[in-house]
């Protein structure tokens, strides 16, 4: 292997190229940008969760010092802008389309959650805009509110929309009701559990920020997002213009986890203000505003059942789910509790029948959308908790029950009850490796030591299989620059993943170009011919496939060019290690030199390309199936209810790993967020719809002492559905963490007679269930 590829090729743990810039504070995030003559916007939000919007008085605000203008939803409607749209094409169980109530950028007739934007105020300075916004008088006639999906779907609940009866936008169904019912009727044993995946705040480091402007007659939006090509299309649709009239620019992005993917009301408001004023308008949220205005995550209540035969073989799984959509239907909010539950509940197990029924319900809360995993962690969590309960009730060892039902390697390719086609994997081997890595056999000794110290120790297994996002068109542009650099152009977008390094590794592997000369361009919609953005654990697969395919085209062009320069037949030109060689000779030219020679050649003969540049659009790779097993040990102090994670082991199959250093980091991040949901995070509203957990004083997220050392091991089985063999890793940590942590918590509590506790297992909740068990 070439020395450079030994250091920078696929499979090498190359540090992230952008880190020296970011850790020195030299990143360029949206709020770091200030344009000439720029004004500042402040969003006025509803102080009540539900009510009729009787009027908005802007007179005092408009007269305040420094104010340049103020607008309401009526102004935006008069300007002809369209609504923000749900793009998920789901249907009800009876085949009728789901309901998609109209969502204007600013409320015009009714407010539907605390934080619903109703007006925008623009001034010369941020302080002047904020002060003036406090002078806006919002007249709301309050209505009763509902803040959870089960209550929202109940008879007599307050109605959020006149055209959405019962607040249900979607009554989803998957599976064969009759066959599933028959399987449960004939089962030797059934397990039933009510499982909650609670609502969480998406705590991205960087609050949302955007700058709207009109430049050269086009709408220009500088914003942190997850993909400029998709956001350009969404904004063009809202603005009512062709996509070419919208330019989206994104620099560094400080986290998103799904939350920054969609178009938001604030972007429409500041673009309108920029057009009206003729100057750029900037808006940056504060953290308190983020708690109200950023899409929230999760929020499912599922009634789950598992049917087993006498030997503990799975016969069927059934899920009746409630998905909380919040006060408006977000772009993809209905996807998580429906199709993504279907795809991910079966996991690594041979379960013949699957039925999922979901009501997607509107409530007077912040809208819900994708959050790291977006239904994948929930589906796996439901299955792992059912298995653990079944093992206890049937008296079968929890490891043996899993082994007994796992899909075997010789059964692959395997069509799951979800309809997904598993192409690769070795699930039993991963389970065995995880148990070994966790020292499963030594647990009894550690439990005895904990008991002697007055603590409760438990262990939990969390097997998982994620179905990554499906294929979408993705750009794979390769451009040889005049300064000797090579630019990759692709429509995924790095918001913390570290794309520049693994993408450069792929290009270096395929073309032999020097790693240090590779640049990555993702944040300019004018450069994109296609792009699916980053989400669904598919970036390295989709962009990697696009780069691979584009590289083949570069080589094809290079053969023609090299044949001319080397004065040989094109058929005699071979390519390897970054060099075009005349077969059987030592005459060759490197790809970088070839690109330079072409640039310097004033006139090219017929058949010789002008450059080696390629602008390619890949059809995209189908879903992949990353999987693994996490094993956790916890120790609980019964006096305080505090849960401490003492040991954490994971074995994961991510297929071909381009950069193991970055993959391990992605697992660490996902596990940390999974621990957060399992043990501490929960959004709480009061009965009137006021957010009680409105800051980090009231909403807990993991700190360094809460996260243990995370054992990371790989058992890669390359995917067969894309040329690199990758499977994706960005969300897997969450999927493995929820089941393993909560199974460990319940195992510890079972010593006191506790059979179940819902997430989050906070100290107060744990203490309460222990006290209740002691009193029983």
XYZ file of C-alpha atoms in Angstrom:
776
model
C 0.000 0.000 0.000
C 1.148 3.535 -0.776
C 2.596 5.234 2.330
C 0.063 8.054 2.080
C -2.849 5.604 2.024
C -1.379 3.759 4.989
C -1.827 7.014 6.880
C -4.821 8.612 5.181
C -6.673 5.839 3.338
C -9.976 4.167 4.155
C -9.854 2.551 7.590
C -7.256 4.887 9.081
C -7.968 6.867 12.314
C -7.193 10.283 10.848
C -7.953 13.224 13.201
C -10.601 15.673 12.035
C -9.101 18.233 9.686
C -11.301 21.073 10.953
C -10.604 20.676 14.675
C -7.544 22.984 14.892
C -9.680 25.782 13.464
C -12.696 25.122 15.681
C -10.894 24.643 18.984
C -9.086 27.960 18.467
C -12.400 29.754 18.071
C -11.821 30.452 14.391
C -14.978 28.779 13.122
C -17.489 30.885 11.216
C -20.996 30.295 12.476
C -24.019 32.277 11.335
C -23.986 34.633 14.298
C -20.326 35.436 13.573
C -21.386 37.011 10.271
C -22.286 40.692 10.113
C -23.163 42.305 6.797
C -22.902 46.008 5.935
C -25.923 48.095 7.026
C -27.377 45.053 8.777
C -30.452 45.368 11.014
C -31.590 43.022 13.795
C -34.857 41.175 14.299
C -36.706 40.026 17.394
C -39.601 37.586 17.250
C -42.716 38.246 19.309
C -44.212 34.993 20.585
C -47.510 33.950 22.064
C -47.505 33.989 25.877
C -50.420 31.541 26.027
C -50.700 27.981 24.717
C -54.050 28.246 22.996
C -56.314 31.096 22.072
C -58.013 33.169 19.407
C -55.743 35.904 18.098
C -57.990 38.972 18.286
C -55.397 41.570 17.332
C -51.788 42.728 17.437
C -50.981 46.385 18.116
C -47.594 47.359 16.667
C -47.975 51.138 17.013
C -45.850 51.601 20.131
C -43.183 49.229 18.846
C -42.927 51.013 15.521
C -42.471 54.336 17.311
C -39.705 53.013 19.579
C -36.096 54.226 19.166
C -34.164 52.587 16.349
C -37.094 50.578 14.995
C -37.170 50.211 11.210
C -40.307 48.132 10.879
C -42.624 45.535 12.387
C -44.863 42.976 10.716
C -47.517 40.415 11.609
C -48.867 37.297 10.021
C -51.428 39.378 8.157
C -48.603 41.280 6.475
C -46.890 38.075 5.392
C -50.177 36.674 4.105
C -50.757 39.849 2.107
C -47.291 39.471 0.586
C -48.392 36.121 -0.828
C -46.073 33.736 0.985
C -47.118 30.133 1.253
C -47.310 27.973 4.380
C -44.645 25.799 5.950
C -45.391 22.263 4.809
C -45.305 18.709 6.048
C -43.539 16.702 3.323
C -44.240 13.166 4.577
C -46.550 11.333 2.109
C -48.274 9.055 4.626
C -51.841 7.782 4.445
C -54.396 6.689 6.998
C -55.140 3.038 7.535
C -58.163 3.339 5.247
C -56.032 4.732 2.419
C -57.114 8.359 2.711
C -54.393 11.019 2.882
C -53.279 12.405 6.215
C -54.547 15.825 7.220
C -52.065 18.669 6.869
C -53.507 21.837 8.404
C -52.137 25.077 7.031
C -49.223 26.597 8.952
C -48.440 30.248 8.163
C -45.048 31.587 9.192
C -46.657 33.918 11.720
C -49.979 33.133 13.405
C -52.977 34.860 11.872
C -56.108 33.560 13.565
C -55.145 31.411 16.521
C -52.084 30.678 18.641
C -51.418 27.028 19.412
C -48.478 26.854 21.836
C -46.452 29.087 24.120
C -43.843 30.429 21.742
C -45.982 30.413 18.585
C -44.512 33.358 16.597
C -46.962 36.195 15.992
C -44.847 39.203 14.885
C -41.352 40.360 14.014
C -39.750 43.657 15.015
C -36.643 44.976 13.234
C -34.362 47.703 14.571
C -30.858 49.054 14.110
C -29.523 47.172 17.118
C -30.511 43.941 18.811
C -31.196 45.734 22.091
C -33.547 48.178 20.352
C -35.384 45.340 18.626
C -35.801 43.444 21.899
C -36.995 46.522 23.788
C -39.483 47.400 21.064
C -40.814 43.847 20.919
C -41.847 44.189 24.559
C -44.145 47.053 23.489
C -46.124 44.852 21.085
C -49.615 44.283 22.467
C -50.932 40.811 21.611
C -54.659 40.377 22.273
C -55.460 36.680 22.739
C -58.784 35.246 23.884
C -57.580 32.167 25.807
C -58.937 28.706 25.063
C -58.476 25.427 26.968
C -55.212 23.661 26.197
C -54.148 20.034 25.881
C -50.510 19.038 26.308
C -50.216 15.297 25.688
C -51.228 13.080 22.777
C -53.394 10.594 24.658
C -55.472 13.416 26.141
C -55.495 15.257 22.818
C -57.100 12.283 21.075
C -59.668 11.736 23.814
C -63.308 12.644 23.337
C -64.052 16.201 24.414
C -60.441 17.413 24.173
C -59.836 21.041 23.138
C -59.676 21.252 19.340
C -56.656 22.980 17.806
C -57.947 23.179 14.219
C -61.454 23.301 12.839
C -60.440 21.036 9.961
C -58.733 18.364 12.110
C -61.455 16.425 13.956
C -60.277 15.020 17.254
C -56.813 16.578 16.742
C -55.757 13.451 14.814
C -53.854 14.274 11.637
C -53.014 10.644 10.888
C -54.508 7.290 11.881
C -51.701 5.074 10.648
C -51.697 1.320 10.327
C -49.169 -1.273 9.195
C -49.530 -5.042 9.183
C -52.155 -7.754 8.959
C -54.652 -7.284 11.793
C -56.289 -10.683 11.438
C -53.074 -12.705 11.268
C -51.545 -10.764 14.146
C -54.666 -11.216 16.268
C -54.633 -14.948 15.510
C -50.989 -15.195 16.544
C -51.737 -13.533 19.861
C -54.805 -15.701 20.399
C -52.804 -18.889 19.882
C -49.688 -17.779 21.777
C -48.438 -19.714 24.768
C -47.502 -16.436 26.465
C -47.995 -12.750 25.778
C -46.330 -9.701 27.251
C -47.912 -6.260 27.397
C -46.260 -2.993 28.416
C -47.023 0.704 28.259
C -43.742 2.351 27.268
C -43.006 6.067 27.164
C -40.392 7.780 25.029
C -40.704 11.200 26.592
C -40.387 14.589 24.926
C -36.877 16.055 24.964
C -35.240 19.384 24.177
C -32.791 19.336 21.272
C -29.802 20.904 22.978
C -27.599 21.929 20.065
C -24.573 23.962 21.188
C -25.355 26.729 18.708
C -28.806 28.342 18.881
C -30.527 28.893 15.556
C -29.460 32.017 13.680
C -30.139 33.422 10.216
C -29.509 36.473 8.067
C -31.970 37.348 5.323
C -31.020 39.603 2.431
C -31.870 40.516 -1.142
C -28.756 40.370 -3.309
C -28.757 40.846 -7.087
C -32.510 40.431 -7.110
C -32.401 37.065 -5.300
C -33.456 35.946 -1.846
C -30.301 35.080 0.141
C -30.479 33.185 3.409
C -27.377 32.618 5.522
C -28.332 29.987 8.063
C -27.186 26.915 9.952
C -28.967 23.908 8.503
C -28.522 20.252 7.518
C -28.442 20.663 3.757
C -28.553 23.770 1.583
C -30.113 22.115 -1.469
C -33.181 20.868 0.387
C -33.630 24.057 2.389
C -33.402 26.121 -0.798
C -36.271 24.105 -2.250
C -38.386 24.484 0.881
C -37.813 28.228 1.087
C -38.522 28.708 -2.619
C -41.826 26.907 -2.165
C -42.806 29.167 0.735
C -41.670 32.351 -1.030
C -43.445 31.329 -4.235
C -40.399 31.643 -6.498
C -38.289 29.243 -8.579
C -35.436 27.606 -6.621
C -32.900 29.505 -8.726
C -34.169 32.717 -7.103
C -33.095 31.512 -3.649
C -29.496 31.262 -2.459
C -28.779 29.411 0.802
C -25.337 29.707 2.399
C -24.191 27.731 5.426
C -20.868 27.941 7.271
C -20.012 26.046 10.422
C -22.977 24.601 12.288
C -22.844 23.920 16.012
C -24.988 20.819 16.203
C -28.485 20.042 15.022
C -29.473 16.383 15.582
C -32.327 16.783 13.077
C -33.683 20.026 14.521
C -32.172 22.512 12.031
C -33.121 20.573 8.905
C -36.418 22.269 8.095
C -37.567 25.742 7.130
C -38.636 27.782 10.165
C -41.036 30.743 10.502
C -38.254 33.125 11.501
C -36.528 32.665 8.135
C -39.630 33.805 6.262
C -40.089 36.773 8.588
C -36.541 38.123 8.220
C -36.507 37.635 4.454
C -39.739 39.624 4.221
C -38.246 42.359 6.405
C -35.090 42.425 4.289
C -37.152 42.860 1.154
C -39.269 45.620 2.673
C -36.304 47.521 4.129
C -33.763 46.868 1.401
C -31.077 45.868 3.910
C -29.930 42.576 5.477
C -31.787 41.479 8.602
C -30.222 39.217 11.207
C -31.917 37.082 13.839
C -30.273 34.935 16.492
C -32.268 33.061 19.088
C -31.477 33.079 22.765
C -31.392 29.816 24.694
C -34.698 30.568 26.424
C -36.236 31.157 23.016
C -34.736 27.941 21.697
C -36.577 25.942 24.358
C -39.847 27.295 22.941
C -39.176 27.638 19.222
C -36.813 24.815 18.231
C -38.555 21.598 17.308
C -38.644 19.151 20.206
C -37.855 15.443 19.938
C -39.436 12.044 20.717
C -42.776 12.147 22.681
C -44.366 8.765 22.051
C -46.596 6.677 24.298
C -46.715 3.092 23.064
C -48.804 0.145 24.181
C -46.558 -2.753 23.143
C -47.228 -6.484 23.061
C -45.140 -9.553 22.258
C -46.529 -13.024 21.547
C -44.354 -16.112 22.137
C -44.745 -19.859 21.738
C -43.986 -22.483 24.403
C -40.262 -22.403 23.565
C -40.045 -18.632 23.726
C -40.019 -18.134 19.961
C -41.455 -14.806 18.887
C -44.729 -15.075 16.983
C -45.773 -11.442 16.637
C -45.213 -7.969 17.993
C -47.933 -5.341 18.164
C -47.562 -1.623 18.890
C -50.395 0.834 19.466
C -48.698 4.207 19.534
C -49.524 7.841 20.206
C -47.238 10.377 18.549
C -47.395 13.971 19.784
C -47.031 16.389 16.861
C -47.174 19.597 18.909
C -49.139 22.678 17.875
C -48.246 22.487 14.176
C -47.308 19.638 11.887
C -43.566 19.855 11.203
C -41.975 18.809 7.922
C -41.337 15.198 9.008
C -42.973 14.976 12.447
C -45.385 12.216 11.468
C -42.597 9.939 10.220
C -41.056 9.032 13.573
C -44.000 7.377 15.397
C -45.227 5.596 12.265
C -42.986 4.319 9.475
C -39.765 4.538 11.485
C -41.292 2.484 14.290
C -42.335 -0.111 11.722
C -38.860 -0.302 10.230
C -36.994 -0.578 13.516
C -39.120 -2.578 15.984
C -38.199 -5.994 14.504
C -34.501 -5.235 15.075
C -32.227 -8.304 14.852
C -34.989 -10.792 15.658
C -36.935 -13.211 13.473
C -40.448 -12.007 14.260
C -42.945 -13.348 11.693
C -45.678 -10.763 12.217
C -45.669 -7.050 12.972
C -48.560 -4.666 13.473
C -48.164 -0.956 14.219
C -51.089 1.409 14.738
C -50.346 5.058 15.472
C -52.406 8.142 16.116
C -50.501 11.333 15.294
C -52.084 13.970 17.511
C -51.842 17.764 17.639
C -51.379 19.321 21.082
C -50.718 22.791 22.494
C -46.983 22.273 22.681
C -43.896 23.073 20.611
C -43.916 21.111 17.321
C -42.020 17.823 17.314
C -39.627 16.727 14.600
C -36.561 14.557 14.069
C -34.107 14.079 16.921
C -31.022 11.844 16.731
C -32.418 8.524 15.525
C -35.921 9.830 14.748
C -37.954 6.760 15.704
C -35.099 4.277 15.401
C -34.044 4.352 19.073
C -37.702 4.194 20.128
C -38.439 1.130 18.007
C -35.421 -0.728 19.361
C -36.216 0.362 22.917
C -39.749 -1.001 22.701
C -38.487 -4.376 21.514
C -35.724 -4.690 24.098
C -38.011 -3.871 27.007
C -40.570 -6.430 25.777
C -37.888 -9.112 25.533
C -36.617 -8.383 29.032
C -40.127 -8.633 30.476
C -40.814 -11.842 28.549
C -37.636 -13.425 29.883
C -38.697 -12.702 33.463
C -42.284 -13.856 33.018
C -41.369 -17.063 31.177
C -38.377 -17.897 33.326
C -35.987 -17.974 30.356
C -32.502 -16.516 30.602
C -32.499 -13.109 28.919
C -29.421 -13.935 26.817
C -30.831 -17.291 25.739
C -34.157 -15.721 24.760
C -32.368 -13.265 22.516
C -30.148 -15.948 20.986
C -33.141 -18.170 20.362
C -34.859 -15.487 18.304
C -31.967 -13.830 16.496
C -31.761 -13.945 12.711
C -28.872 -16.273 11.893
C -26.121 -15.346 9.411
C -27.152 -18.154 7.068
C -30.678 -16.662 6.871
C -29.337 -13.443 5.349
C -30.424 -11.948 2.962
C -33.524 -11.780 5.131
C -36.852 -10.045 4.615
C -38.043 -8.772 7.995
C -41.677 -8.408 9.021
C -41.168 -4.673 8.449
C -40.582 -5.361 4.751
C -36.933 -4.364 5.073
C -34.344 -6.466 3.229
C -31.384 -7.148 5.505
C -28.343 -7.700 3.290
C -25.642 -8.385 5.867
C -24.925 -8.960 9.530
C -23.834 -11.466 12.169
C -26.095 -10.713 15.108
C -25.335 -13.731 17.358
C -21.581 -13.153 17.124
C -22.012 -9.505 18.108
C -24.082 -10.494 21.151
C -21.398 -12.962 22.240
C -18.628 -10.390 21.762
C -20.545 -7.788 23.744
C -21.086 -10.170 26.661
C -17.372 -10.967 26.682
C -16.387 -7.294 26.487
C -18.721 -6.546 29.407
C -17.406 -9.443 31.527
C -20.953 -10.755 31.818
C -19.671 -13.801 33.691
C -18.119 -11.674 36.436
C -21.287 -9.748 37.259
C -22.302 -11.753 40.340
C -19.084 -10.794 42.102
C -19.646 -7.106 41.363
C -23.283 -7.312 42.477
C -22.253 -8.879 45.770
C -19.802 -6.040 46.357
C -22.513 -3.481 45.608
C -24.957 -5.204 47.953
C -22.341 -5.152 50.703
C -22.063 -1.395 50.206
C -25.828 -0.962 50.421
C -26.240 -0.379 46.677
C -28.381 -2.085 44.033
C -26.480 -3.248 40.950
C -28.159 -4.235 37.687
C -27.102 -5.172 34.185
C -28.874 -4.627 30.901
C -28.574 -5.656 27.270
C -29.607 -3.434 24.394
C -29.402 -5.083 20.989
C -30.319 -2.843 18.110
C -30.655 -2.647 14.357
C -31.287 0.674 12.664
C -32.750 1.180 9.227
C -30.989 4.207 7.792
C -32.707 6.732 5.533
C -33.588 5.510 2.029
C -31.876 6.477 -1.202
C -31.933 10.034 -2.451
C -30.056 11.808 -5.215
C -26.707 13.079 -4.046
C -24.087 15.211 -5.735
C -20.535 14.008 -6.180
C -18.591 16.871 -7.693
C -14.797 16.787 -8.005
C -12.938 19.924 -9.053
C -9.191 20.299 -9.610
C -8.350 23.854 -8.573
C -5.684 26.167 -9.998
C -3.872 26.294 -6.659
C -3.368 22.525 -6.639
C -6.272 21.700 -4.348
C -9.010 19.209 -5.130
C -12.526 20.187 -4.077
C -15.277 17.694 -3.283
C -18.760 19.140 -3.812
C -21.581 17.200 -2.193
C -25.001 17.955 -0.761
C -24.707 16.423 2.681
C -23.728 18.954 5.330
C -21.384 18.723 8.294
C -22.920 20.045 11.505
C -20.415 18.371 13.808
C -19.839 14.960 12.217
C -16.451 15.785 10.676
C -17.229 15.045 7.003
C -14.124 16.682 5.560
C -11.758 14.007 6.815
C -13.529 10.761 5.827
C -14.635 12.194 2.485
C -11.020 13.148 1.769
C -9.965 9.640 2.787
C -12.386 8.156 0.256
C -11.129 10.437 -2.505
C -7.503 9.740 -1.623
C -8.235 6.016 -1.719
C -10.016 6.157 -5.058
C -7.845 8.686 -6.926
C -4.589 8.775 -5.020
C -4.757 12.543 -4.617
C -2.843 13.939 -1.632
C -5.108 13.933 1.441
C -3.944 17.348 2.602
C -4.973 18.964 -0.690
C -8.620 17.893 -0.501
C -11.237 20.515 0.322
C -14.942 20.033 0.985
C -17.709 22.304 -0.295
C -21.210 21.670 1.086
C -22.670 24.983 2.180
C -23.495 26.841 -1.055
C -26.753 25.976 -2.797
C -25.530 27.603 -6.033
C -22.919 24.834 -6.299
C -25.431 22.010 -5.879
C -27.207 20.032 -8.558
C -28.715 17.681 -5.960
C -28.378 16.971 -2.279
C -30.225 15.048 0.388
C -28.618 16.799 3.323
C -27.295 15.074 6.411
C -29.730 12.925 8.351
C -30.766 9.333 8.831
C -27.173 8.060 9.266
C -26.539 8.088 5.531
C -23.910 10.750 4.828
C -20.863 8.541 4.368
C -22.938 6.092 2.344
C -24.645 8.574 0.031
C -21.827 11.078 -0.377
C -19.305 8.245 -0.342
C -21.096 6.497 -3.199
C -21.345 9.785 -5.108
C -17.609 10.430 -4.611
C -16.815 6.848 -5.668
C -18.892 7.140 -8.843
C -17.474 10.573 -9.651
C -13.961 9.192 -9.206
C -14.627 6.576 -11.858
C -15.597 9.362 -14.238
C -12.421 11.285 -13.364
C -10.348 8.223 -14.204
C -12.197 7.782 -17.503
C -11.455 11.391 -18.447
C -7.896 10.995 -17.216
C -7.254 8.000 -19.464
C -8.172 10.025 -22.517
C -5.978 12.913 -21.408
C -3.066 10.700 -20.397
C -3.204 8.810 -23.699
C -2.685 12.107 -25.527
C 0.121 13.360 -23.303
C 1.911 10.012 -23.123
C 1.314 9.406 -26.838
C -0.318 6.022 -26.333
C -3.581 4.315 -27.118
C -6.269 4.982 -24.520
C -6.830 1.236 -24.192
C -3.219 0.862 -23.014
C -3.583 3.340 -20.157
C -3.972 1.872 -16.703
C -4.687 3.744 -13.473
C -3.462 2.839 -10.013
C -2.135 4.688 -6.980
C -2.867 8.102 -8.445
C -0.883 7.476 -11.641
C -1.858 6.837 -15.247
C 0.593 4.265 -16.671
C 1.163 2.820 -20.130
C 0.663 -0.876 -19.526
C 3.883 -2.842 -19.449
C 6.113 0.249 -19.263
C 7.414 2.676 -16.676
C 6.018 5.687 -18.530
C 3.397 7.408 -16.403
C 1.918 10.693 -15.288
C 0.391 11.459 -11.887
C -3.204 12.638 -11.647
C -2.284 15.991 -10.100
C 0.312 16.701 -12.801
C -2.187 15.635 -15.452
C -4.773 18.084 -14.121
C -2.177 20.881 -14.251
C -1.048 19.964 -17.761
C -4.628 20.117 -19.001
C -5.104 23.518 -17.383
C -1.982 24.847 -19.111
C -2.905 23.410 -22.510
C -4.501 26.270 -24.510
C -6.041 24.077 -27.179
C -7.110 20.473 -26.661
C -7.249 17.996 -29.521
C -10.544 16.267 -30.204
C -11.299 13.636 -27.591
C -9.126 15.222 -24.904
C -11.155 16.664 -22.001
C -10.737 20.297 -20.995
C -10.304 19.294 -17.345
C -10.600 16.300 -15.075
C -13.470 18.017 -13.257
C -16.676 16.026 -12.778
C -20.127 17.201 -11.754
C -21.991 13.991 -11.013
C -25.368 13.208 -9.448
C -25.660 9.771 -7.885
C -28.994 8.000 -7.597
C -28.096 7.246 -4.000
C -27.702 4.056 -1.992
C -30.610 2.161 -0.408
C -31.061 1.907 3.337
C -28.338 0.164 5.290
C -28.664 -1.755 8.546
C -26.123 -0.791 11.219
C -26.536 -2.973 14.259
C -24.910 -3.917 17.510
C -25.238 -4.788 21.153
C -24.626 -2.571 24.177
C -24.238 -3.964 27.695
C -24.507 -1.713 30.740
C -24.114 -2.048 34.491
C -25.617 0.493 36.841
C -25.436 1.015 40.572
C -28.342 2.625 42.411
C -28.214 4.247 45.820
C -31.597 3.349 47.374
C -31.290 6.176 49.907
C -31.228 8.878 47.209
C -32.449 7.111 44.057
C -29.304 8.169 42.205
C -28.356 5.978 39.246
C -24.679 5.711 38.359
C -23.533 3.943 35.192
C -20.541 1.903 36.262
C -19.686 -0.058 33.100
C -20.567 0.411 29.451
C -19.540 -1.956 26.629
C -20.602 -1.858 23.003
C -19.968 -3.981 19.939
C -21.176 -2.458 16.688
C -21.422 -3.416 13.024
C -21.082 -0.306 10.882
C -19.881 -2.158 7.819
C -16.751 -0.693 6.284
C -15.415 1.932 8.681
C -13.790 4.786 6.795
C -12.406 6.459 9.913
C -12.572 4.497 13.199
C -11.618 7.536 15.294
C -14.621 9.536 14.088
C -16.963 6.551 14.287
C -16.070 5.956 17.918
C -16.732 9.622 18.614
C -20.141 9.392 16.977
C -21.007 6.408 19.184
C -19.876 8.320 22.277
C -22.138 11.244 21.387
C -25.140 9.042 20.672
C -24.660 7.103 23.890
C -24.445 10.339 25.889
C -27.743 11.537 24.437
C -29.289 8.127 25.075
C -28.140 8.276 28.698
C -29.632 11.745 28.933
C -33.047 10.538 27.830
C -32.882 7.379 29.921
C -31.894 9.048 33.187
C -32.639 12.759 33.266
C -34.180 14.625 30.324
C -37.920 15.397 30.223
C -39.952 18.325 28.928
C -42.762 19.250 31.316
C -45.790 21.480 30.647
C -48.404 22.521 33.171
C -52.122 22.103 32.498
C -52.370 25.503 30.821
C -49.548 24.687 28.399
C -46.824 26.747 30.062
C -43.368 25.214 29.708
C -42.054 24.428 33.196
C -38.681 23.128 32.015
C -37.750 26.318 30.188
C -34.042 26.497 30.938
C -31.126 24.342 32.021
C -31.977 25.269 35.604
C -35.046 23.062 35.201
C -34.021 20.708 32.405
C -31.101 18.351 33.014
C -28.689 17.106 30.374
C -25.676 14.837 30.984
C -22.442 16.321 32.263
C -19.048 14.666 32.108
C -19.417 12.771 35.427
C -22.717 11.280 34.218
C -21.131 9.549 31.221
C -18.874 6.543 31.855
C -15.947 5.335 29.815
C -17.641 3.784 26.796
C -16.128 0.556 25.567
C -16.131 0.555 21.778
C -15.576 -2.586 19.724
C -16.229 -3.280 16.061
C -17.504 -6.369 14.313
C -17.846 -5.056 10.759
C -19.812 -6.971 8.156
C -19.696 -4.776 5.023
C -22.998 -3.800 3.442
C -23.639 -5.270 0.020
C -25.841 -2.423 -1.194
C -23.234 0.300 -1.744
C -19.717 0.238 -3.230
C -17.957 1.193 0.001
C -19.793 -1.328 2.191
C -20.652 1.354 4.774
C -23.719 1.296 7.031
C -23.781 4.603 8.932
C -23.140 5.252 12.612
C -24.398 8.696 13.635
C -27.514 7.650 15.517
C -26.668 4.128 16.657
C -25.420 5.186 20.087
C -28.914 6.350 21.054
C -30.477 3.114 19.828
C -28.131 0.967 21.876
C -28.214 3.142 24.983
C -31.939 3.409 25.684
C -32.590 -0.318 25.972
C -29.357 -1.261 27.711
C -29.493 1.500 30.328
C -33.164 1.054 31.160
C -32.895 -2.734 31.256
C -30.001 -2.340 33.688
C -31.988 0.079 35.861
C -34.973 -2.285 36.011
C -32.689 -5.236 36.729
C -31.239 -3.364 39.695
C -34.670 -2.322 40.947
C -36.029 -5.847 40.544
C -34.126 -6.789 43.719
C -36.647 -4.575 45.518
C -39.620 -5.977 43.605
C -39.895 -3.241 40.964
C -40.877 -4.569 37.512
C -40.772 -1.381 35.427
C -39.943 2.302 35.486
C -40.414 4.737 32.634
C -37.761 7.056 31.279
C -36.290 9.190 32.652
C -35.172 7.212 35.701
C -34.433 10.339 37.728
C -33.414 10.083 41.395
C -36.859 11.231 42.546
C -38.662 8.677 40.382
C -36.343 5.855 41.406
C -36.686 6.749 45.077
C -40.474 6.877 44.765
C -40.795 3.444 43.144
C -38.483 1.968 45.783
C -40.565 3.496 48.561
C -43.752 2.204 46.950
C -42.273 -1.274 46.596
C -41.187 -1.262 50.237
C -44.651 -0.219 51.366
C -46.444 -2.816 49.225
